[in-house]
Amino acid sequence: MKIAVCIKRVPDSEARIKIGSDGKEIDGSGVKFVLNPYDEYAVEEALKLKGAAGAGEVVAVSLGTDAAQETIRTALAMGADRGILLKADNAGVDPLPAARVLAAELGEGGYDLILLGKLAIDDYSQAVGTMVAELLNLPCVSAITHLDITDGKGKAEREIEGGVEVVEFELPAVLTAEKGLNEPRYPALRGIMLAKKKPLEVKDVTLDPGGLEVLKLALPAERKAGRIVGEGPEAVPALLDALRNEAKVL
Amino acid sequence: MANVLAVLEQRGGALKSVSHEALTAARSIADGLGGEAHALVVGPAGTSGGGLGEYGADKVYLATDDALKLYQGDQYAQLAADRVNGGDYEAVILPATALGKDLGPRLAAKLGCPLVADAISVAYEGGIVVSRPVYAGKAIYTLKITAAPSVICIRPSAVTPAPATRDGTVEEIAASSQAGKAKPATTVEVKQPERAAVDVAEASVVVSGGRGLKEAENFKLIEELAEAMGAAVGASRAVVDAGWRPHAEQVGQTGKTVSPNLYFAIGISGAIQHLAGIRTAKVIVAINRDRDAPIFKVADYGIVGDLFEVTPKLTEEVKKMLEG
Ligand SMILES: Cc1cc2nc3c(=O)[nH]c(=O)nc-3n(C[C@H](O)[C@H](O)[C@H](O)COP(=O)(O)OP(=O)(O)OC[C@H]3O[C@@H](n4cnc5c(N)ncnc54)[C@H](O)[C@@H]3O)c2cc1C
Ligand SMILES: Nc1ncnc2c1ncn2[C@@H]1O[C@H](COP(=O)(O)O)[C@@H](O)[C@H]1O
C-alpha cells in the first residue's frame, strides 16, 4: 500500500504568541515548532496500515520553508520511508492555494491513500484535507476516529454533534485524522539515526495569492479576571445571585 | 447586484438553530450588498423550507431526497456548488459545525474560491470583512475578502438569530445532481449514544469536569448539575485520556471549541490548551480548591472550595431556583 501523509510544521501548542511589528503576522522568534499534533495521528495510521499490509511505502509531504525539513525528519524517525518538501516562502491565510500545491504533487504519486491531519493548530482552518480530495476528485472522510481497510474498501467513523457517522468508501481516498484515531509512537533513537539517511526531496513551488487580505492580526481582548464570590458551599447562593442578576445568564 | 446563500443544516428533517444564525449572517451581508439572501436546504423527503422568511430569506431552495437523509459530503458539495454556479452569489455562509467544516472547504475547492473557516464575526464594510481566531484562539485575524464568491463558515453562537420579514418563497430543486465523483463515499449510518445528549459545541450552558473529580464514577455530580440546568456535559483532556469520558465531550485545543452563555469548569486547572476552547464563552464559572489555579484568571465568577461539597449544593440550589 502506497500512502502519502501531509504534515505541517506549526508552533507548539504551549507557545506564547507574539504579534510581529507589521501587525499582520506572528513573530516566530523564540517559538518552538513541532509536527502538527493531528498530523502525528495521520503518520501513525499510515505506518500501522503499511505494517498490516506487509508491504508498501509511506511518504511524508510538507509544504513550507526549509525549516520544515526538520518536521519531515520527525516523520521519517517515526518510520515514514521518504519525504518531499514543497518549498515555498509563505503559505498565506487562504487554504486553497496550499491545497492546490499539495494536490498537484499528490495527484502524480499514484497513492492508494492520502492521509492528513484534521486541522493545523496554527491556522485552524480544518480545510486542506477536504480541499485536496475535491481537487483530486477522490472520495473523502474528514476527522475520522476509527478506520478499517480490507480489500481496497474502507469504513471510517467520524464524530458529529450527538452521534458518530459511519462512512464507507473505496480506495484511493483522502482521509483526515482526528484525535482518538490512534496513539502516535515516539521516534526511537534508532529511528532518529535511520531518518538521517532516508531520502528527502526538495521541490520549489509557487503559491497563488488567494482571495483573503489580512487587515490585521491581534491578540484577543484579554478576559478580565472576575471575582471569587466566596469559599465552599456557603458561596453558592452568592454565585447564583451573580449569575442571575449581574451576568443575567440564568 | 449580488446575493448571499446560506447553506442550512437539518437533522432528521428539522432545521437546527445554527441554520437561523447562518441565515441571519447572510441577511446582513445581503443588506450591505443590496442583494437577496437565499437559503439552501438539503434533506430527506418531507423536509420543510417554510418559515425561513422570518429569518431573512428572500428565497429558499429545497432539495429533498431520502438518499440525502444523512450527510453525504461528496453529494452535498456538488449540489451546493451547482446552486452557487446557477446564481449570482457574492458569498456562501455555512455554520461551522461538523457538517459545515466538512462541506465548506469542499465547496470552496469546487468553486476555486477563498474560504474563511470558523469566523466569529462577519460584516459588510464596502466589502466583506471577517474575524477569525487562529493559534487556538491566541490571536485573531481581521480579513478582507478580495474575491467572489467566497465561502464563510461561521462559529455556532457567534451570531444571534434576528427576526426579519421576507418572502421566503420555497422553490424545489433537483436533489440528484451528479455526484461529481466516480466513487463517492457513503455515510451508511449515524450511531446515536443511548442517551441523546446536548452537544457541548452547540449548548448554551456547558458543565465541564476535570481531574479534580478523582474518578469516572464521580462524574455523576457533573451530570446531575448539567441535567438540572439543561446543559451539556464537557470534560478536560485529562479525564478523556483517562477514559472516564468520551472524546466527543472534550473541550479545548484538541477537543471542541465552545461558545456557550455559561460555562462551568469544575475541578479543571485551566491549562492553556483547555482555555483555548472556552475563550468565546460569555460567562465562565470556576470551582476549584486551589485559589491559584489558572482557571481563576479567566473566570468571571469563582468559588474556592472542595467540588465534592460545592457541586451538590449548587445542583440543589439550581433546582430550587428553576422550580421556584
Ligand atoms: C497538544 C496538546 C493538546 C491538548 N489539548 C487539550 C484539550 O483540548 N483540552 C484539555 O482540557 N486539555 C488539553 N491538553 C492537556 C492540558 O495541558 C492539561 O493537561 C489538561 O487540560 C488538564 O486537565 P485537568 O484540568 O482536568 O487536570 P489538572 O490539571 O490535573 O487539574 C485538576 C484541577 O482540579 C482541582 N481539584 C482537585 N481536587 C479538587 C477538589 N476536591 N475540589 C475542587 N478542585 C479540585 C485541582 O486544584 C486542579 O486545578 C492538551 C495538551 C497538549 C500537549
Ligand atoms: N503546509 C502544509 N504542508 C503539509 N500539509 C499541510 C499543510 N497545511 C495543511 N496541511 C495538512 O492539512 C491538514 C489540515 O490543515 P488546515 O486545513 O490548515 O487546518 C493538516 O493537518 C496537514 O495534514
XYZ file of C-alpha atoms and ligand atoms in Angstrom:
650
model
C 0.000 0.000 0.000
C 1.402 3.357 -1.048
C 0.399 6.086 1.368
C 1.083 9.820 1.423
C 0.857 11.796 4.642
C 0.710 15.591 4.625
C 2.478 17.120 7.573
C 2.892 20.698 8.676
C 5.382 22.494 10.879
C 3.481 24.548 13.449
C 4.204 26.441 16.688
C 3.995 24.201 19.750
C 0.588 24.279 21.456
C 2.188 25.806 24.562
C 3.840 28.605 22.572
C 3.112 32.179 23.587
C 2.015 34.008 20.505
C 3.546 37.431 19.845
C 2.413 39.649 17.010
C 5.086 40.837 14.585
C 5.826 44.527 14.085
C 3.712 44.665 10.907
C 0.637 43.673 12.928
C -0.238 41.046 10.310
C 1.842 38.001 11.204
C 3.154 36.311 14.296
C 6.664 36.933 15.485
C 8.122 33.440 15.269
C 11.339 34.255 17.126
C 11.871 32.124 20.197
C 8.886 29.939 19.329
C 9.347 26.189 19.413
C 7.976 24.474 16.316
C 6.645 20.929 16.209
C 4.979 18.422 13.905
C 1.277 19.369 13.952
C -0.336 17.072 16.585
C -3.136 15.922 14.255
C -0.559 15.008 11.634
C 1.057 12.695 14.181
C -2.177 10.693 14.145
C -2.067 10.626 10.347
C 1.560 9.421 10.291
C 0.821 6.772 12.905
C -2.183 5.489 10.956
C -0.147 5.310 7.754
C 2.573 3.315 9.495
C 0.024 0.946 11.012
C -1.662 0.383 7.639
C 1.631 -0.259 5.897
C 2.585 -2.658 8.672
C -0.705 -4.520 8.365
C -0.403 -4.702 4.560
C 3.088 -6.141 4.975
C 4.431 -4.016 2.151
C 4.260 -0.529 0.794
C 5.634 2.912 1.256
C 4.811 5.897 3.461
C 5.747 9.274 2.003
C 5.704 12.390 4.196
C 4.895 15.555 2.246
C 5.230 19.025 3.691
C 4.716 22.434 2.185
C 6.796 25.076 3.896
C 10.152 26.726 4.282
C 13.463 24.896 4.598
C 12.815 24.618 8.327
C 10.071 22.088 7.560
C 12.818 19.590 6.702
C 13.180 19.077 10.450
C 9.461 18.255 10.668
C 9.806 15.772 7.813
C 12.752 14.163 9.651
C 10.456 13.687 12.656
C 8.004 11.735 10.483
C 10.897 9.764 8.987
C 12.112 8.981 12.504
C 8.637 7.684 13.351
C 9.024 5.316 10.396
C 7.994 7.035 7.157
C 10.138 5.912 4.210
C 10.891 9.153 2.454
C 9.988 12.815 2.439
C 9.116 15.549 -0.013
C 9.455 19.216 0.850
C 7.428 21.534 -1.343
C 9.442 24.615 -0.702
C 7.703 27.983 -0.606
C 8.310 31.121 1.390
C 4.878 31.818 2.714
C 1.606 29.938 2.728
C -0.837 32.847 3.145
C -4.128 32.664 5.027
C -6.417 31.285 2.340
C -6.153 27.480 2.497
C -6.949 26.829 -1.178
C -3.560 27.782 -2.695
C -1.795 25.392 -0.294
C -4.302 22.650 -1.079
C -3.712 23.180 -4.811
C 0.046 22.805 -4.492
C -0.302 19.692 -2.341
C -2.923 18.185 -4.668
C -0.686 18.759 -7.690
C 2.102 16.795 -6.016
C -0.140 14.064 -4.582
C -2.039 13.531 -7.826
C 1.190 12.489 -9.518
C 2.153 9.938 -6.876
C -0.216 7.037 -7.562
C -1.124 6.768 -3.881
C -3.686 4.283 -2.573
C -4.402 6.536 0.351
C -3.736 10.145 1.263
C -3.803 10.988 4.957
C -3.801 14.428 6.532
C -4.460 15.855 9.946
C -7.933 17.141 10.679
C -6.591 20.590 11.427
C -3.372 22.549 11.608
C -3.111 24.140 15.046
C -1.638 27.350 13.628
C -4.174 28.455 11.001
C -7.009 26.410 12.477
C -8.630 26.041 9.046
C -9.566 22.371 9.034
C -9.780 22.686 5.289
C -6.771 21.433 3.382
C -7.687 17.724 3.534
C -11.199 18.019 2.154
C -9.964 20.530 -0.434
C -7.251 18.152 -1.650
C -9.897 15.435 -2.011
C -12.146 17.660 -4.127
C -9.264 18.850 -6.273
C -8.242 15.234 -6.931
C -11.834 14.057 -7.265
C -11.311 11.374 -4.645
C -13.753 10.138 -2.014
C -13.119 11.766 1.333
C -13.905 11.272 5.000
C -12.772 14.001 7.361
C -11.975 13.977 11.077
C -12.004 10.209 11.484
C -11.664 8.491 14.838
C -11.781 4.922 13.569
C -10.659 3.206 10.376
C -10.858 -0.292 8.872
C -9.478 -1.119 5.452
C -9.935 -4.512 3.826
C -9.530 -5.463 0.173
C -9.440 -1.919 -1.130
C -12.574 -0.923 0.743
C -12.675 1.278 3.795
C -15.012 2.086 6.630
C -14.400 5.084 8.839
C -16.144 6.784 11.734
C -16.370 10.484 12.416
C -17.875 12.304 15.357
C -20.673 14.718 14.718
C -22.826 16.620 17.195
C -24.573 13.989 19.277
C -23.509 10.939 17.278
C -20.996 9.104 15.138
C -21.236 8.873 11.352
C -20.155 5.621 9.730
C -18.848 6.200 6.210
C -17.873 3.657 3.550
C -15.571 4.359 0.643
C -13.261 2.757 -1.881
C -9.552 3.361 -2.342
C -7.901 5.535 -3.445
C -9.286 8.019 -0.922
C -8.403 11.005 1.213
C -8.858 10.821 4.983
C -8.152 13.318 7.748
C -7.244 12.215 11.258
C -8.956 13.303 14.470
C -7.625 12.723 17.969
C -8.646 9.282 19.158
C -7.746 7.515 15.905
C -4.633 6.007 17.482
C -1.757 6.660 19.882
C 1.156 8.085 17.896
C 4.507 6.404 18.594
C 7.515 8.349 19.762
C 10.510 8.211 17.456
C 13.021 5.771 18.974
C 16.727 6.546 18.930
C 17.258 4.001 16.189
C 14.537 5.644 14.154
C 16.154 9.029 14.588
C 19.509 7.646 13.376
C 17.881 5.932 10.376
C 15.909 9.054 9.496
C 19.078 10.980 8.767
C 19.808 8.706 5.830
C 16.324 8.485 4.360
C 15.693 10.364 1.101
C 14.218 13.851 1.323
C 13.491 15.536 -1.958
C 13.105 19.320 -2.142
C 10.961 20.877 -4.868
C 10.385 24.598 -5.316
C 6.745 25.595 -5.635
C 4.846 28.838 -6.008
C 1.527 29.548 -4.361
C -1.104 31.771 -5.855
C -2.051 34.648 -3.551
C -5.560 33.504 -2.656
C -8.543 35.724 -2.001
C -8.047 36.914 1.560
C -6.272 40.087 2.578
C -5.006 40.381 6.139
C -6.089 43.684 7.649
C -4.623 42.814 10.999
C -3.587 40.076 13.375
C -4.128 40.928 17.011
C -4.199 39.311 20.394
C -7.732 38.681 21.641
C -9.151 41.010 24.245
C -7.899 39.513 27.486
C -10.676 38.081 29.562
C -10.711 40.134 32.714
C -10.196 38.018 35.775
C -13.517 38.127 37.556
C -14.024 37.698 41.231
C -14.100 34.933 43.752
C -17.610 35.088 45.147
C -16.710 33.076 48.215
C -15.432 29.844 49.662
C -17.081 26.464 49.977
C -20.767 25.548 49.591
C -21.854 28.667 51.520
C -20.840 30.702 48.459
C -23.407 29.011 46.204
C -26.275 31.495 46.792
C -23.949 34.421 46.060
C -22.859 32.734 42.850
C -26.408 32.118 41.666
C -27.378 35.649 42.569
C -24.493 37.000 40.478
C -25.361 34.746 37.522
C -28.992 35.761 37.628
C -28.871 39.453 38.479
C -25.435 40.619 37.369
C -24.459 38.453 34.404
C -28.116 37.728 33.555
C -27.414 34.271 32.217
C -29.903 32.316 34.337
C -26.372 43.141 -7.617
C -25.095 40.095 -5.836
C -26.759 37.745 -3.413
C -25.729 35.660 -0.442
C -26.501 31.969 0.001
C -26.866 30.348 3.412
C -26.444 26.568 3.340
C -28.593 25.312 6.184
C -28.322 22.221 8.307
C -31.125 19.877 9.265
C -31.225 16.735 11.330
C -33.999 14.255 10.601
C -35.774 16.881 8.508
C -35.806 19.577 11.222
C -33.616 22.651 10.863
C -31.016 23.212 13.557
C -30.727 26.572 15.316
C -27.294 27.181 13.775
C -29.165 27.400 10.483
C -31.002 30.506 11.657
C -27.691 32.003 12.728
C -26.194 31.399 9.279
C -29.264 32.894 7.637
C -29.130 35.976 9.865
C -25.483 36.488 8.863
C -26.396 36.040 5.186
C -29.206 38.576 5.545
C -26.920 41.230 6.990
C -24.314 40.791 4.223
C -27.046 40.810 1.583
C -28.389 44.076 3.013
C -24.905 45.574 2.725
C -24.692 44.451 -0.878
C -28.227 45.497 -1.708
C -28.927 41.917 -2.771
C -31.007 38.975 -1.663
C -30.438 36.328 0.976
C -31.149 32.804 -0.228
C -31.210 29.572 1.708
C -30.325 26.087 0.516
C -31.937 23.253 2.432
C -30.957 19.663 1.647
C -32.639 16.739 3.344
C -34.944 13.725 3.154
C -38.427 13.884 1.647
C -40.667 15.853 3.969
C -38.013 18.389 4.981
C -39.666 21.773 5.063
C -38.177 25.004 3.847
C -41.072 27.020 5.226
C -40.851 29.869 7.712
C -37.368 30.960 6.707
C -38.614 34.360 5.591
C -38.841 35.100 9.299
C -35.073 34.868 9.476
C -34.491 36.940 6.371
C -34.625 34.501 3.447
C -35.947 36.041 0.247
C -35.889 32.664 -1.391
C -35.422 29.080 -0.243
C -34.057 26.342 -2.490
C -35.211 22.980 -1.228
C -33.580 19.752 -2.422
C -35.153 16.660 -0.943
C -34.354 13.022 -1.483
C -34.351 10.173 1.013
C -30.852 9.302 -0.159
C -29.793 12.617 1.398
C -31.228 11.891 4.831
C -27.739 11.514 6.239
C -24.967 13.946 5.392
C -23.267 12.789 2.186
C -20.270 15.084 1.759
C -19.451 14.178 -1.816
C -23.038 14.777 -2.980
C -23.862 17.777 -0.823
C -20.760 19.556 -2.124
C -21.796 19.041 -5.744
C -25.364 20.121 -5.048
C -24.242 23.291 -3.293
C -21.681 24.080 -5.997
C -24.359 23.678 -8.699
C -26.623 26.103 -6.825
C -23.858 28.687 -6.426
C -22.934 28.391 -10.094
C -26.588 28.719 -11.031
C -26.973 32.109 -9.318
C -25.186 35.369 -8.749
C -23.555 34.941 -5.360
C -21.058 37.105 -3.557
C -20.763 34.741 -0.600
C -21.908 31.407 0.796
C -22.399 31.062 4.542
C -22.445 27.799 6.485
C -22.495 27.019 10.181
C -19.073 25.818 11.395
C -20.487 22.541 12.680
C -19.138 19.052 11.927
C -21.134 19.264 8.685
C -20.128 22.814 7.765
C -16.463 22.245 8.495
C -16.518 19.305 6.090
C -18.704 20.869 3.437
C -17.335 24.438 3.422
C -13.827 23.602 2.208
C -15.134 21.094 -0.337
C -17.359 23.780 -1.761
C -14.568 26.375 -1.829
C -12.327 23.887 -3.655
C -15.040 23.161 -6.220
C -15.704 26.853 -6.763
C -11.994 27.710 -6.693
C -12.639 30.465 -4.180
C -11.410 31.677 -0.797
C -12.572 30.022 2.420
C -12.923 31.594 5.815
C -13.098 28.793 8.360
C -14.660 29.351 11.747
C -15.404 33.072 11.542
C -16.533 34.769 14.751
C -17.818 37.880 13.022
C -18.913 38.802 9.510
C -19.746 42.309 8.350
C -20.159 44.246 5.166
C -17.987 47.354 5.085
C -17.788 48.131 1.387
C -16.521 44.553 1.147
C -16.898 41.514 3.360
C -14.767 41.758 6.490
C -14.494 38.813 8.855
C -12.629 37.960 12.004
C -11.389 34.514 12.805
C -9.297 33.056 15.606
C -6.021 31.282 14.846
C -3.418 29.581 17.066
C -6.193 28.073 19.166
C -7.713 31.481 19.758
C -4.450 33.027 20.937
C -4.639 35.523 18.067
C -7.399 36.849 15.844
C -7.218 37.777 12.188
C -9.280 40.535 10.671
C -9.562 39.662 6.994
C -10.992 41.328 3.949
C -12.324 39.047 1.260
C -10.977 40.116 -2.128
C -12.621 37.572 -4.434
C -16.169 36.470 -5.170
C -17.746 34.174 -4.431
C -16.295 33.199 -1.080
C -17.245 30.535 1.440
C -17.565 31.520 5.107
C -18.138 29.076 7.959
C -19.467 30.840 10.997
C -18.983 29.520 14.507
C -22.145 28.434 16.343
C -23.460 31.151 18.712
C -21.299 33.855 17.078
C -24.410 35.395 15.533
C -27.722 35.906 17.309
C -30.626 34.929 15.048
C -32.604 38.063 14.250
C -36.206 38.128 13.118
C -36.956 39.608 9.709
C -39.890 39.567 7.359
C -39.082 38.436 3.865
C -40.945 36.291 1.399
C -39.060 33.072 1.964
C -40.590 31.666 -1.242
C -39.749 27.982 -1.488
C -38.518 26.590 -4.785
C -37.910 22.866 -5.084
C -34.771 21.937 -6.966
C -33.475 18.588 -8.162
C -31.554 16.742 -5.488
C -29.990 14.282 -7.849
C -27.184 16.305 -9.343
C -24.339 14.086 -10.485
C -22.261 13.072 -7.511
C -19.282 14.567 -9.300
C -17.061 11.712 -8.252
C -16.705 8.289 -9.828
C -16.980 6.599 -6.442
C -18.347 8.892 -3.762
C -18.024 7.961 -0.114
C -21.328 6.985 1.504
C -22.498 7.668 5.017
C -24.278 4.445 5.900
C -25.429 5.169 9.418
C -25.292 7.546 12.340
C -24.706 5.809 15.634
C -26.500 7.626 18.392
C -25.500 7.342 22.016
C -28.041 5.586 24.236
C -28.977 8.803 25.925
C -29.347 11.598 23.404
C -27.335 14.397 24.940
C -26.963 18.074 24.148
C -23.680 18.520 22.280
C -21.052 20.666 24.005
C -20.315 22.620 20.853
C -23.905 23.763 20.492
C -25.178 24.023 24.052
C -25.947 27.365 25.653
C -24.835 26.059 29.043
C -21.919 23.645 29.493
C -20.858 21.958 32.724
C -17.339 20.537 32.437
C -15.429 18.380 34.863
C -11.719 17.670 35.205
C -9.246 15.539 37.059
C -10.366 17.094 40.325
C -13.271 14.627 40.226
C -10.799 11.882 41.119
C -12.596 9.050 39.348
C -15.022 8.364 36.497
C -17.814 7.426 38.896
C -17.846 10.920 40.430
C -18.802 12.463 37.106
C -22.377 11.871 38.181
C -22.004 15.113 40.159
C -21.344 16.882 36.858
C -24.176 15.036 35.101
C -26.645 15.962 37.822
C -25.777 19.644 37.660
C -25.919 19.549 33.863
C -29.301 17.910 33.962
C -30.658 20.433 36.429
C -29.532 23.218 34.103
C -30.447 21.579 30.800
C -26.753 21.799 29.992
C -24.273 19.688 28.048
C -21.507 17.794 29.821
C -17.933 18.686 28.884
C -14.586 17.325 30.004
C -10.908 18.223 30.152
C -8.439 16.192 28.165
C -7.009 14.676 31.332
C -10.261 12.862 32.021
C -10.822 11.921 28.378
C -7.328 10.453 28.168
C -8.015 8.556 31.381
C -11.024 7.004 29.646
C -13.582 8.498 32.052
C -15.408 10.396 29.320
C -15.733 10.100 25.512
C -13.639 12.318 23.261
C -16.801 13.914 21.921
C -17.079 15.754 25.236
C -13.535 17.109 25.288
C -13.256 20.875 25.337
C -10.078 22.627 24.236
C -7.393 22.758 21.629
C -7.663 19.116 20.605
C -11.323 18.927 21.523
C -14.214 21.229 20.853
C -14.390 24.979 20.873
C -17.430 26.105 22.778
C -19.181 29.464 22.929
C -21.970 28.980 25.479
C -23.600 31.718 27.501
C -22.463 29.985 30.639
C -19.516 27.627 31.169
C -18.732 25.792 34.403
C -15.182 24.483 34.911
C -15.260 22.162 37.889
C -12.016 20.599 39.097
C -10.262 21.855 35.982
C -6.947 23.667 36.412
C -7.226 25.838 33.296
C -4.285 24.678 31.163
C -3.657 26.867 28.133
C -4.973 24.149 25.814
C -8.221 23.937 27.761
C -8.641 27.711 27.797
C -8.248 27.700 24.012
C -11.631 26.045 23.773
C -13.578 28.398 26.039
C -12.297 31.853 25.170
C -15.527 32.838 23.486
C -17.786 31.654 26.316
C -19.811 34.607 27.587
C -19.592 33.815 31.305
C -17.154 31.373 32.907
C -17.615 29.976 36.405
C -14.802 28.063 38.100
C -14.969 25.791 41.090
C -11.558 24.744 42.342
C -9.985 24.212 45.706
C -6.728 25.816 44.590
C -7.034 29.590 44.788
C -4.035 29.934 42.450
C -5.409 27.686 39.685
C -5.026 29.472 36.319
C -8.727 28.983 35.589
C -9.499 31.785 38.063
C -7.576 34.206 35.824
C -10.200 33.861 33.117
C -13.281 33.025 35.166
C -15.915 35.694 35.679
C -17.014 34.106 38.939
C -15.260 31.616 41.122
C -15.797 29.575 44.216
C -12.739 28.353 46.064
C -13.640 25.090 47.681
C -13.998 21.343 47.537
C -16.033 20.434 44.467
C -17.479 17.429 46.299
C -19.211 19.869 48.658
C -19.872 22.778 46.309
C -21.264 20.913 43.273
C -24.115 19.044 45.031
C -25.109 22.240 46.818
C -25.120 24.085 43.511
C -27.294 21.409 41.892
C -29.729 21.602 44.772
C -29.959 25.407 44.682
C -30.297 25.492 40.885
C -33.194 23.040 41.093
C -34.897 25.189 43.704
C -34.329 28.331 41.693
C -35.630 26.915 38.427
C -38.628 25.328 40.103
C -39.474 28.339 42.241
C -1.020 19.190 22.198
C -1.871 19.229 23.435
C -3.237 19.402 23.295
C -4.073 19.448 24.420
N -5.414 19.630 24.227
C -6.217 19.730 25.327
C -7.628 19.943 25.175
O -8.165 20.000 24.057
N -8.380 20.075 26.280
C -7.856 19.996 27.549
O -8.614 20.117 28.521
N -6.543 19.772 27.723
C -5.722 19.624 26.654
N -4.393 19.352 26.853
C -3.945 18.977 28.215
C -3.719 20.138 29.159
O -2.379 20.580 29.003
C -3.931 19.684 30.630
O -3.095 18.599 30.907
C -5.377 19.282 30.963
O -6.285 20.267 30.500
C -5.533 19.127 32.463
O -6.817 18.661 32.797
P -7.468 18.994 34.214
O -7.579 20.453 34.383
O -8.705 18.181 34.325
O -6.433 18.338 35.247
P -5.423 19.017 36.239
O -4.537 19.975 35.556
O -4.812 17.902 37.000
O -6.352 19.872 37.201
C -7.192 19.345 38.176
C -7.726 20.521 38.988
O -8.676 20.056 39.916
C -8.515 20.739 41.143
N -9.032 19.881 42.198
C -8.547 18.697 42.627
N -9.344 18.196 43.592
C -10.336 19.068 43.793
C -11.455 19.121 44.649
N -11.722 18.126 45.520
N -12.270 20.183 44.589
C -12.024 21.199 43.726
N -10.982 21.202 42.886
C -10.153 20.153 42.921
C -7.040 20.986 41.239
O -6.767 22.115 42.088
C -6.650 21.255 39.783
O -6.706 22.635 39.497
C -3.530 19.305 25.735
C -2.155 19.148 25.880
C -1.314 19.110 24.758
C 0.150 18.948 24.956
N 1.770 23.463 4.555
C 1.320 22.213 4.685
N 2.121 21.167 4.381
C 1.679 19.896 4.512
N 0.459 19.586 4.934
C -0.373 20.586 5.255
C -0.006 21.944 5.139
N -1.048 22.705 5.520
C -2.033 21.862 5.889
N -1.631 20.582 5.712
C -2.379 19.352 6.010
O -3.760 19.662 6.093
C -4.263 19.425 7.391
C -5.311 20.463 7.739
O -4.719 21.741 7.770
P -5.548 23.082 7.809
O -6.597 22.976 6.794
O -4.538 24.142 7.511
O -6.097 23.212 9.210
C -3.032 19.409 8.292
O -3.257 18.646 9.444
C -1.992 18.792 7.359
O -2.125 17.388 7.311
